[in-house]
Amino acid sequence: MNIDFGGVVKEYAADTASTILQNNDIHHGLIDLGGDIAVIGPHPDGSPWGIGVCHPNQPETDIAVVRLIKGGLASSGNYERYFEIGGVRYGHILNPKTGWPVQGVSAVSVVAPQCLVAGSLATVSMLHEGEDILNGADVPYLLLDSKTNPIGCKDFHLTPSLQKNTSQKEVA
């Protein structure tokens, strides 16, 4: 058995780089480590960064946008490390109760004060296949089902193509 810290290293590194830059009087920017993003303040004019969230099955297409001036954004899902058998996708995130890959959720994106917290919440919410943890943490999020339809969304702006396919809760 192995312990793999790959699930938290990028987020921790993004947060650490952000702290180092801020301690050296850098007040505006983004640190993107493989899609896990730490935000260092707004644009110089004070406006938020518009960060696109890629569609799990069409990486060249944004499925949503979130506007940030600080904190971290991280995503977790079954769309980068997976295999398919008989039309069923088996991702790398395993349900610890069953030992099988999570099936009810395809992707989760979360915003939190630190990228490490966002990444941890994204993965844990995939494991629990629902919104309870995210609502309890009171963080912005986008949670997609196995067919990439929104299960829940808070403070993410869905793209028009995704809005047509859902009767989701209103997003800010």
Tab-separated table of C-alpha atoms in Angstrom, residues 1 7 13 29 32 46 50 53 78 87 98 104-105 110 114 127 134 149 157 167 170:
chain	number	residue	atom	x	y	z
A	1	MET	CA	0.000	0.000	0.000
A	7	GLY	CA	-3.801	15.103	-4.040
A	13	ALA	CA	2.521	24.608	-3.283
A	29	GLY	CA	-1.801	37.716	-9.745
A	32	ASP	CA	-1.977	28.083	-11.542
A	46	GLY	CA	-9.501	46.345	-8.455
A	50	GLY	CA	-12.648	35.702	-14.195
A	53	VAL	CA	-13.839	26.007	-15.232
A	78	ASN	CA	-13.080	11.658	-12.890
A	87	GLY	CA	-19.248	2.814	-21.616
A	98	THR	CA	-16.805	0.203	-1.314
A	104	GLY	CA	-22.535	9.734	-8.952
A	105	VAL	CA	-20.343	12.828	-9.396
A	110	VAL	CA	-14.598	24.773	-5.006
A	114	GLN	CA	-6.775	28.664	0.676
A	127	LEU	CA	-16.515	10.985	-2.077
A	134	LEU	CA	-20.061	22.151	0.601
A	149	ASN	CA	-25.289	18.245	-15.406
A	157	HIS	CA	-21.669	31.683	-13.357
A	167	SER	CA	-33.170	24.107	-13.765
A	170	GLU	CA	-29.956	30.663	-9.050
